[in-house]
Amino acid sequence: VQLLRDDGSEGLKEKAAGALWNLSIESNDLRQSISDAGAIPVLVQLLKEGGVLGKEKAAGALVNLSISGDDRRQSIAQAGAIPLLVQLLRDGNAGLKENAAGALMNLSITCDDRRQSIAEAGAIPPLVQLLRDDGSEGLKEKAAGALWNLSIESNDLRQSISDAGAIPVLVQLLKEGGVLGKEKAAGALMNLSITRDDLRQSIA
């Protein structure tokens, strides 16, 4: 973590972020230790100012740190990660887009305020676009997962997701995606159909 704080080279910071990404893959105790060491703000800073590989590794570490622990998710949001992640959805390479979608999926799991912040940052159109594009199965699964989470509570967000053209591409993923992609597409379509007859008709 100190290497990310120091005024070191881009390559050094990239490797430090990559190490944190790897260390945070499986163990929740290690994720908490990384967070307690102050990693989140410096990873977000790298997300803002790093090179392509540094941003990809920082985003990957943030994906893992946000898998569990709502305190960590909130810390990531408060550090300013959400608009940076949305920007990567639009402008990043395939690896950056997948990590950004994964982080936004995790950040939108539990908190309606974070869901609203993600939507207000403009995440919904690029998430839908990722489902249209010829991307990887993992990328589409994470984009669908983010839309599933964003559609949990708010009718306004459900309408925004529908208005962005999500329903046909979610149905397509339900037909042609992998197991996880189909699950997340089904979850998103379930949420979109909860309260609105017109959205149910669009899905049907």
Backbone as a ProteinNet text record, in pm:
[ID]
protein_1_A
[PRIMARY]
VQLLRDDGSEGLKEKAAGALWNLSIESNDLRQSISDAGAIPVLVQLLKEGGVLGKEKAAGALVNLSISGDDRRQSIAQAGAIPLLVQLLRDGNAGLKENAAGALMNLSITCDDRRQSIAEAGAIPPLVQLLRDDGSEGLKEKAAGALWNLSIESNDLRQSISDAGAIPVLVQLLKEGGVLGKEKAAGALMNLSITRDDLRQSIA
[TERTIARY]
83.8	0	87.5	198.3	286.4	345	369	421.7	323.4	194.4	94.7	90.2	126	130.1	253.7	365	492.7	496.4	588.3	606.1	695.5	648.7	726.9	685.3	743.8	715.8	578.5	528.9	400.9	406.1	516.4	529.7	528.7	591.7	594.6	454.5	381.9	246	154.7	174.9	97.5	120.9	247.1	277.8	222.3	229.1	172.4	21.2	-47.1	-191.6	-222.2	-138.3	-157.5	-142	-46	-27.9	-151.2	-206.5	-326.6	-446.5	-454.5	-560.4	-550.5	-430.7	-412.8	-439	-390.7	-407.1	-553.6	-634.4	-774	-870.7	-819	-907.5	-1000.4	-947.8	-1026.4	-1056.3	-964.3	-976.8	-1040.2	-1152.2	-1213.5	-1126.8	-1053.1	-962.6	-854.1	-800.7	-699.7	-760.8	-881.8	-948.2	-959.4	-997.8	-1012.3	-877.3	-775.5	-641.8	-593.5	-620.8	-582.3	-656	-785	-862.8	-812.1	-784.1	-737.1	-602.7	-524.1	-393.8	-407.4	-529.6	-552.2	-543.4	-569.5	-550.7	-656	-778.2	-887.1	-863.9	-831.4	-811.5	-698.4	-589.9	-478.5	-508.2	-588.1	-631.8	-723.1	-811.9	-898.8	-815.7	-713.2	-624.4	-554.9	-511.8	-449.7	-550.9	-675.2	-781.9	-798.7	-771.5	-785.8	-664.5	-545.4	-423.9	-328.2	-351.7	-257	-263.5	-167.7	-172.9	-276.4	-287.9	-392	-378.7	-257	-239.7	-260	-214.6	-236.6	-384.8	-459.1	-603.4	-671.7	-630.4	-693.5	-671.4	-549	-518.7	-585.3	-590.1	-661	-808.9	-869.4	-1011	-1032.8	-940.9	-952.6	-946	-855.1	-847.1	-975.8	-1032.5	-1157.8	-1273.8	-1273.7	-1374.3	-1368.1	-1248.2	-1234	-1267.5	-1222	-1248.6	-1397.5	-1473.3	-1616.6	-1702.8	-1641	-1719.3	-1808.4	-1753.2	-1827.9	-1787.3	-1866.7	-1833.4	-1888.2	-2005.2	-2065.9	-1986.2	-1912.7	-1826.7	-1721.4	-1664.2	-1564.6	-1629.7	-1747.5	-1817.2	-1841.9	-1884.3	-1911.1	-1783.2	-1674	-1545.4	-1501.8	-1524.5	-1489.1	-1572	-1701.6	-1787.4	-1746.5	-1721	-1685.8	-1550.3	-1464	-1333.5	-1343.9	-1463.7	-1484.4	-1469.5	-1484.3	-1460.5	-1570.4	-1694.6	-1806.6	-1794.8	-1775.8	-1765.1	-1643.9	-1535.7	-1417.9	-1447.3	-1520	-1556.3	-1651	-1744.3	-1836.8	-1761	-1663.1	-1581.5	-1508.4	-1460	-1392.2	-1488.1	-1614.9	-1714.3	-1723.1	-1708.1	-1720.9	-1592.7	-1479.1	-1355.6	-1248.3	-1265.5	-1158.7	-1147.2	-1036.9	-1025.5	-1112.6	-1109	-1198.8	-1175.1	-1048	-1017.4	-1065.1	-1044.9	-1091.3	-1243.7	-1310.7	-1456.6	-1510.1	-1449.3	-1497.3	-1476.1	-1359.6	-1335.2	-1424.9	-1445.4	-1533.3	-1676.2	-1724.5	-1859.5	-1869.5	-1764.5	-1765.6	-1769.2	-1691.4	-1691.8	-1827.9	-1886.9	-2018	-2125.6	-2114.2	-2207.1	-2200.5	-2078.7	-2063	-2107.8	-2075	-2112.3	-2263.4	-2335.6	-2480.6	-2558.9	-2490.4	-2558.9	-2660.8	-2623.9	-2705.4	-2761.1	-2707.2	-2738.8	-2807.7	-2932	-3005.4	-2941.8	-2878.2	-2809.1	-2694.3	-2620.7	-2511.7	-2568.6	-2678.6	-2741.3	-2778	-2834.3	-2872.2	-2749	-2641.8	-2517.9	-2460.7	-2468.7	-2418.9	-2501.2	-2632.7	-2718.5	-2694.1	-2681.9	-2660.3	-2525.6	-2429.4	-2300.5	-2305.3	-2421.3	-2438.7	-2404.9	-2414.7	-2369.5	-2463	-2592.4	-2687.2	-2666.4	-2656.8	-2636	-2511	-2393.2	-2278.1	-2289.3	-2357.2	-2378.7	-2464.1	-2567.4	-2651.2	-2570.8	-2487.2	-2405.2	-2311.2	-2260.6	-2172.8	-2245.7	-2375.7	-2453.3	-2473.7	-2475.2	-2490.3	-2359.7	-2247.7	-2118.4	-2075.4	-1979.3	-1926.1	-1816.7	-1854	-1757.6	-1756.6	-1675.2	-1660.9	-1784.6	-1797.2	-1906.1	-1898.4	-1776.8	-1760.4	-1801.1	-1769.1	-1806	-1957.2	-2024.7	-2170.2	-2236.9	-2179.9	-2235.3	-2228.6	-2115.3	-2100.5	-2190.6	-2203.3	-2292.6	-2437.5	-2478.8	-2615	-2633.6	-2529.8	-2538.1	-2555.4	-2484.7	-2500.8	-2643.2	-2697.7	-2834.7	-2935.6	-2910	-2995	-2999.2	-2882.4	-2877.6	-2939.3	-2912.6	-2966.8	-3119	-3177.8	-3324.1	-3395.4	-3327.4	-3387.8	-3501.3	-3481.3	-3574.9	-3651.2	-3583	-3637.1	-3710.1	-3836.7	-3909.6	-3847.5	-3792.7	-3728.2	-3606.9	-3527.2	-3411.5	-3455.6	-3562.1	-3614.6	-3653.7	-3719.2	-3758.1	-3636.5	-3535	-3412.8	-3344.2	-3343.7	-3282.2	-3359.3	-3491.4	-3573.2	-3554.2	-3553	-3537.1	-3403.1	-3302.8	-3171.2	-3165.3	-3275.4	-3280.8	-3233.3	-3243.4	-3186.2	-3266.8	-3398.5	-3480	-3444	-3434.3	-3399.8	-3263.3	-3164.5	-3031.5	-3025.3	-3104.4	-3113.6	-3182.3	-3286.3	-3352.8	-3256.5	-3177.3	-3078	-2975.7	-2929.9	-2834.8	-2900	-3026.7	-3099.9	-3103	-3107.5	-3110.8	-2972.4	-2870.6	-2741.9	-2624.5	-2642.6	-2531.1	-2489.2	-2381.1	-2340.1	-2432.2	-2402.9	-2490.6	-2505.7	-2393.6	-2400.5	-2464.5	-2435.3	-2497.7	-2648.4	-2693.7	-2837.6	-2903.1	-2835.6	-2890.5	-2908.8	-2808.5	-2815.2	-2914	-2921.2	-3020.7	-3161.5	-3183.4	-3314.8	-3349.2	-3249.8	-3274.1	-3312.5	-3241.1	-3272.9	-3412.7	-3447.3	-3579.6	-3689.3	-3661.2	-3757.9	-3785.4	-3679.2	-3697.4	-3771	-3736.3	-3800.6	-3949.9	-3990.1	-4131.1	-4214.6	-4157	-4226.9	-4351.8	-4343.3	-4452.5	-4512.9	-4452.9	-4498	-4555.3	-4684	-4745.4	-4677.6	-4637.2	-4576.9	-4441	-4364.5	-4235.7	-4256.4	-4358.9	-4388.5	-4423.2	-4499.8	-4538.4	-4414.9	-4320	-4198.4	-4117	-4111.1	-4034.6	-4101.3	-4235.4	-4310.1	-4297.7
-120.2	0	125.4	121.3	237.5	269.4	167.2	189.8	270.1	254.2	330.5	475.8	497.8	635.2	711.1	638.4	703.1	758.3	847.6	908.4	819.5	695.9	599.9	597.1	505.9	495.5	435	458.8	401	248.5	190.9	45.9	-10.9	57.5	11.6	14.1	120.4	129.1	24	-0.4	-103.7	-240.8	-271.7	-401.3	-409.1	-299.1	-298	-321.2	-254.7	-274.8	-417.5	-472.8	-611.2	-708.1	-681.3	-766.3	-760	-640.6	-627.3	-695.8	-688.3	-759.2	-908.8	-964.3	-1107.5	-1146.9	-1066.6	-1099.1	-1095.8	-1020.6	-1002.2	-1095.4	-1194.3	-1280.3	-1364.6	-1430.1	-1530.7	-1498.7	-1440	-1428	-1296.1	-1305.5	-1183.6	-1118	-1199	-1141.6	-1057.6	-1107.7	-1029.6	-904	-915.7	-796	-688.6	-731.4	-634.2	-576.3	-660.9	-610.8	-508.5	-534.2	-440.2	-308.3	-316.5	-195.4	-121.1	-194.9	-131.5	-61.1	-110.9	-48.4	79.7	114.7	239.6	227.6	106.2	84.8	152.9	165	207.8	346.6	449.3	580.6	583.5	510	513.7	430.6	325.7	252	339.7	414.6	505.3	614.4	662	761.5	704.9	578.9	514	495.2	467.5	456.4	587.6	697.4	829.7	867.9	838.3	896.5	795.8	667.8	567.8	545.7	465.8	420	310.5	258.8	159.3	37.4	-18.4	-138.1	-107.7	8.2	46.1	60.1	123.9	138	1.6	-87.3	-219.3	-296.5	-290.3	-362.1	-297.2	-164.6	-95.8	-131.6	-130.9	-167.2	-311.8	-401.2	-541.4	-557.1	-483.5	-488.2	-435.9	-329.3	-275.8	-372.8	-447.9	-553.4	-649.3	-697.2	-796.5	-737.9	-615.9	-553.9	-527.9	-518.3	-490.7	-615.4	-733.6	-857.2	-872.2	-842.5	-850.2	-732.9	-706.4	-598.2	-465.5	-428.7	-304.2	-182	-191.3	-79.9	-52.2	-158.5	-139.2	-82.5	-132.7	-76.9	72.7	110.4	251.2	333.9	277.7	348.6	370.8	272.5	285.1	396.3	397.4	502.3	640.2	650.2	779.3	830.2	739.1	780.1	834.3	831	888.5	791.2	660.5	561.4	557.1	587.4	559.7	633.4	765.2	829.6	783.3	746.9	695.6	560.2	475.1	344.1	358.3	451.3	474.1	523.9	610.3	656.7	541.5	446.4	329.5	242.4	236	162.6	218.2	350.7	414.7	406.2	430.6	457	350.7	256.1	160.5	51.7	-23.8	-143.7	-253.9	-372.7	-480.2	-516.8	-525.5	-559.6	-453.9	-327.6	-218.9	-217.7	-238.4	-238.9	-352	-469.8	-582.6	-556.8	-505.2	-476.1	-363.4	-261.9	-152.5	-202.1	-284.5	-340	-428.1	-506.2	-591.1	-510.6	-402.8	-318.1	-251	-200.6	-136.8	-238.1	-360.3	-465.7	-486.2	-495.8	-518.3	-397.4	-278.1	-157.5	-136.6	-194.9	-174.7	-286.2	-372.5	-488	-447	-362	-346.8	-208.3	-104.7	31.6	110.2	154.9	226.6	361.9	424.4	550.8	530.8	420.6	393.1	360.7	288.2	260.8	391.3	483.4	611.8	687.8	683.7	752.3	693.3	561.4	494.8	537.3	540	582.9	728.9	814.6	957.2	983.9	894.2	908.2	864.9	813.3	778	635.7	543.4	406.4	324.6	355.8	263.9	252.1	360	341.1	261	288.5	205.6	60.8	34.4	-104.5	-177.8	-111.2	-172.2	-192	-94.9	-106.9	-226.1	-255.2	-371.3	-500.8	-504.6	-623.5	-632.6	-518.7	-518.9	-556.3	-513.1	-529.6	-675.8	-703.3	-838.8	-862.2	-854.8	-871.1	-1011.3	-1032.2	-1164.4	-1201	-1329.1	-1377.5	-1313.8	-1304.3	-1245.4	-1099.5	-1025.5	-884.7	-868.4	-948	-937.5	-981.6	-1082.3	-1128.1	-1017.2	-947.9	-841.3	-722.4	-688.3	-578.8	-612.5	-735.6	-777.4	-780.3	-822.5	-823.1	-683.8	-586.7	-448.9	-399.5	-431.1	-390	-460	-584.9	-657.8	-582.6	-548.3	-480	-340.8	-268.1	-133.1	-132.3	-243.8	-250.3	-309.2	-324.7	-392	-310.9	-181.2	-103.8	3.9	73.2	199.8	181.8	225.1	224.6	320.6	431	525.5	461.8	386.5	320.3	209.2	139.6	37.6	101.9	218.2	287	332.3	382.9	426.9	310.4	195.1	76.1	34.4	35.2	3.2	105	233.9	339.4	329.7	274.9	259.7	140.9	66.8	-45.2	-177.1	-192.2	-312.1	-438.2	-425.6	-546.9	-641.2	-595	-690.4	-757	-681.5	-742.1	-835	-806.2	-900.2	-1030.1	-1017.4	-1137.3	-1218	-1148.1	-1216.3	-1289.8	-1226	-1291.2	-1410.7	-1400.3	-1511.7	-1632	-1605.8	-1713.9	-1770.9	-1682.9	-1723.5	-1716.8	-1662.6	-1643.2	-1769.6	-1758.7	-1866.7	-1875.3	-1970.2	-1994.2	-1869.6	-1805.1	-1687.4	-1568.7	-1554.7	-1448	-1464.5	-1587.7	-1613.8	-1584.8	-1624.3	-1599.4	-1450.5	-1372.7	-1229.1	-1159.5	-1204	-1148.4	-1178.8	-1301.1	-1338	-1254	-1229.5	-1146.1	-1004.3	-948.1	-812.2	-806.3	-902.9	-904.3	-924.4	-1005.9	-1023.6	-889.2	-815.4	-685.9	-586.7	-586.3	-492.4	-520.3	-643	-680	-670.1	-623.1	-630.2	-543.4	-419.5	-324.7	-259.6	-277.5	-200.8	-292.8	-274.9	-355.7	-334.4	-208.6	-181.1	-249.6	-255.2	-325.4	-476.6	-526.6	-670.2	-700.8	-611.8	-634.5	-629.8	-538.3	-531	-659	-715.4	-839.1	-954.1	-961.1	-1070.6	-1062.9
0	0	0	74.9	80.3	-56.7	-137.5	-272.4	-357.6	-331.8	-405.6	-358.5	-232.2	-180.1	-226.8	-237.4	-266.4	-408.7	-432.4	-563.7	-650.4	-671.6	-748.6	-893.8	-967.8	-1110.9	-1134.7	-1254.3	-1294.1	-1288	-1332.8	-1331.4	-1191	-1097.4	-959.3	-898.8	-923.1	-869.7	-934	-1061.5	-1130.2	-1065.4	-1035.7	-973.7	-832.1	-757	-621.7	-626.7	-719.5	-733.4	-776.8	-865.7	-907.4	-791.5	-702.6	-584.7	-495	-474.9	-392.3	-458	-589.8	-663.4	-635.9	-646.6	-624.8	-479.7	-386	-244.4	-200.6	-272	-230.4	-301.2	-371.7	-452	-364.9	-261.5	-190.9	-45.1	25.9	171.1	212.2	283.6	334	441	518.2	618.5	550.9	438.7	366.7	304.9	256.6	202.5	310.9	430.9	538.5	579.1	580.1	614.4	513.1	385.5	280	298.1	328.3	351.9	475	582.3	705.7	686.8	591.4	563.1	481.7	445	372.6	221.8	169	25.5	-61	-9.8	-97.7	-158.1	-80.2	-143.6	-246.3	-218.8	-314.2	-438.5	-424.4	-543.8	-629.3	-566.2	-641.6	-709.2	-641.5	-702.5	-825.4	-816.4	-932	-1044.3	-1006.7	-1105.1	-1182	-1114.5	-1175.4	-1258.4	-1208.3	-1265.2	-1328.1	-1311.9	-1359.3	-1508.7	-1557.3	-1695	-1710.9	-1831.5	-1860.1	-1769.6	-1756.9	-1674.9	-1527	-1483.5	-1344.9	-1313.2	-1403	-1383.1	-1381.9	-1471.5	-1477.1	-1347.3	-1295.1	-1171.3	-1050.7	-1048	-939.9	-941.6	-1059.4	-1070.3	-1028.9	-1067.3	-1026.4	-875.8	-811.4	-666	-602.5	-658.6	-605.1	-625.2	-735.2	-752.7	-634.5	-603.4	-496.8	-360	-335	-205.2	-183.2	-291.5	-280.6	-290.1	-295.4	-302.7	-180.2	-63.2	61.4	148.5	250.2	342.2	296	348.7	301.7	345.1	454.9	494.4	387.6	331	224.5	99.3	67.3	-50.1	-32.1	88.3	112.8	106.9	157.8	152.3	8.1	-76.6	-218	-283	-253.6	-309.4	-257.2	-128.7	-70.1	-118.6	-162	-215.3	-357.7	-415.4	-548.5	-663.4	-635.3	-740.7	-845.7	-807.7	-898.5	-1032.2	-1036.5	-1168.7	-1248.7	-1179.7	-1250.8	-1314.1	-1242.4	-1296.4	-1414.8	-1405.3	-1517.2	-1639.9	-1619.1	-1730.9	-1798.2	-1718	-1774.9	-1854.3	-1812.3	-1892	-2032.8	-2043.7	-2174.7	-2256.1	-2190	-2262.2	-2247.3	-2155.5	-2128	-2232.3	-2223.5	-2305.2	-2244.1	-2303.5	-2259.1	-2112.8	-2070.8	-1932.7	-1835.2	-1870	-1785	-1774.8	-1887	-1885.3	-1798.6	-1808.4	-1728	-1579	-1542.3	-1401.3	-1351.1	-1433.3	-1392.3	-1372.8	-1465.5	-1451.6	-1328.3	-1300.8	-1182.4	-1054.5	-1049.1	-930	-911.5	-1018.4	-1007.7	-969.8	-1019.6	-978.6	-827.4	-773.5	-630	-548.1	-595.4	-521	-516	-610.7	-617.4	-549.3	-474.4	-416.4	-311	-216.9	-96.6	-70.9	-125.1	-80.1	-190.4	-163.7	-267.6	-299	-199.3	-226.4	-324.7	-310	-405.7	-542.6	-546.5	-676.3	-745.6	-668.8	-727.2	-775	-695.9	-735.4	-864	-876.4	-997	-1118.3	-1101.6	-1212.9	-1248.3	-1146.6	-1171.9	-1239.2	-1217.5	-1284.4	-1430.7	-1473.4	-1614.5	-1649.4	-1552.2	-1576.3	-1664.2	-1662.8	-1726.3	-1877.1	-1955.2	-2099.4	-2135.4	-2075.8	-2112.7	-2066.4	-1954.1	-1913.9	-2017.6	-2065.9	-2169.4	-2297.8	-2330.9	-2451	-2443.3	-2324.9	-2308.3	-2342	-2317.4	-2353.2	-2504.3	-2571.4	-2717.9	-2787.7	-2730.1	-2796.2	-2799.2	-2883.2	-2897.7	-2793.4	-2667.2	-2559.2	-2503.9	-2403	-2343	-2261.2	-2233.5	-2149.8	-2010.2	-1954.9	-1822.7	-1819.6	-1923.8	-1931.9	-1933.7	-2014.1	-2023.5	-1893.4	-1830	-1702.3	-1596.8	-1591	-1491.6	-1523.9	-1652.5	-1690.3	-1654.9	-1683.5	-1648.5	-1497.7	-1424	-1278.7	-1221.7	-1279.8	-1234.2	-1261.4	-1378.1	-1409.2	-1318.3	-1285.1	-1190.3	-1057.7	-1005	-876.3	-883.1	-991.1	-1003.7	-1011.4	-1052.6	-1071.1	-949.9	-837.3	-722	-660.9	-635.9	-555.1	-631.3	-719.3	-770.3	-902.9	-906.6	-1033	-1133.6	-1085.9	-1176.9	-1244.2	-1167.3	-1227.5	-1321.2	-1285.8	-1377.8	-1510.8	-1502.5	-1625.6	-1704.2	-1634.5	-1702.7	-1772.8	-1709	-1769.1	-1893	-1883.2	-2000.4	-2111.9	-2075.3	-2175.9	-2248.1	-2180.9	-2243.8	-2339	-2350.5	-2444.3	-2387.3	-2254.3	-2192.1	-2217.6	-2229.9	-2231	-2345.7	-2471.1	-2577.7	-2559.1	-2508.9	-2495.4	-2374.1	-2270.9	-2158.9	-2202.5	-2283.1	-2335.5	-2422.6	-2502.6	-2585.6	-2499.5	-2392	-2302.2	-2234.5	-2201.4	-2141.1	-2235.8	-2364.7	-2463.8	-2491.9	-2496.1	-2553	-2456.6	-2338.3	-2247.3	-2175	-2098.8	-2011.4	-1891.4	-1803.8	-1689.1	-1602.7	-1567	-1481.3	-1553	-1681.2	-1757.6	-1764.8	-1787.8	-1792.1	-1657.7	-1549	-1415.3	-1389.8	-1425.7	-1398.5	-1492.4	-1616.7	-1708	-1657.5	-1609.7	-1556.7	-1434.7	-1348.2	-1230.9	-1268.8	-1365.9	-1410.3	-1471.6	-1555.2	-1618.7	-1514.1	-1412.6	-1303.3	-1236	-1203	-1136.8	-1225.5	-1353.5	-1444.8	-1460.7	-1433.4	-1453.5	-1326.6	-1215.9	-1087.5	-1084.6	-1124	-1096.3	-1219.7	-1335.2	-1451.8	-1558.4	-1589.8	-1693.8	-1828.3	-1856.4	-1986.3	-1999.4	-1887.9	-1894.2	-1905.4	-1835.9	-1851.1	-1995.3	-2059.3	-2199.3	-2288.4	-2260.3	-2339.6	-2328.9	-2208.2	-2188.8	-2259.4	-2248.8	-2313.3	-2463.7
[MASK]
++++++++++++++++++++++++++++++++++++++++++++++++++++++++++++++++++++++++++++++++++++++++++++++++++++++++++++++++++++++++++++++++++++++++++++++++++++++++++++++++++++++++++++++++++++++++++++++++++++++++++++

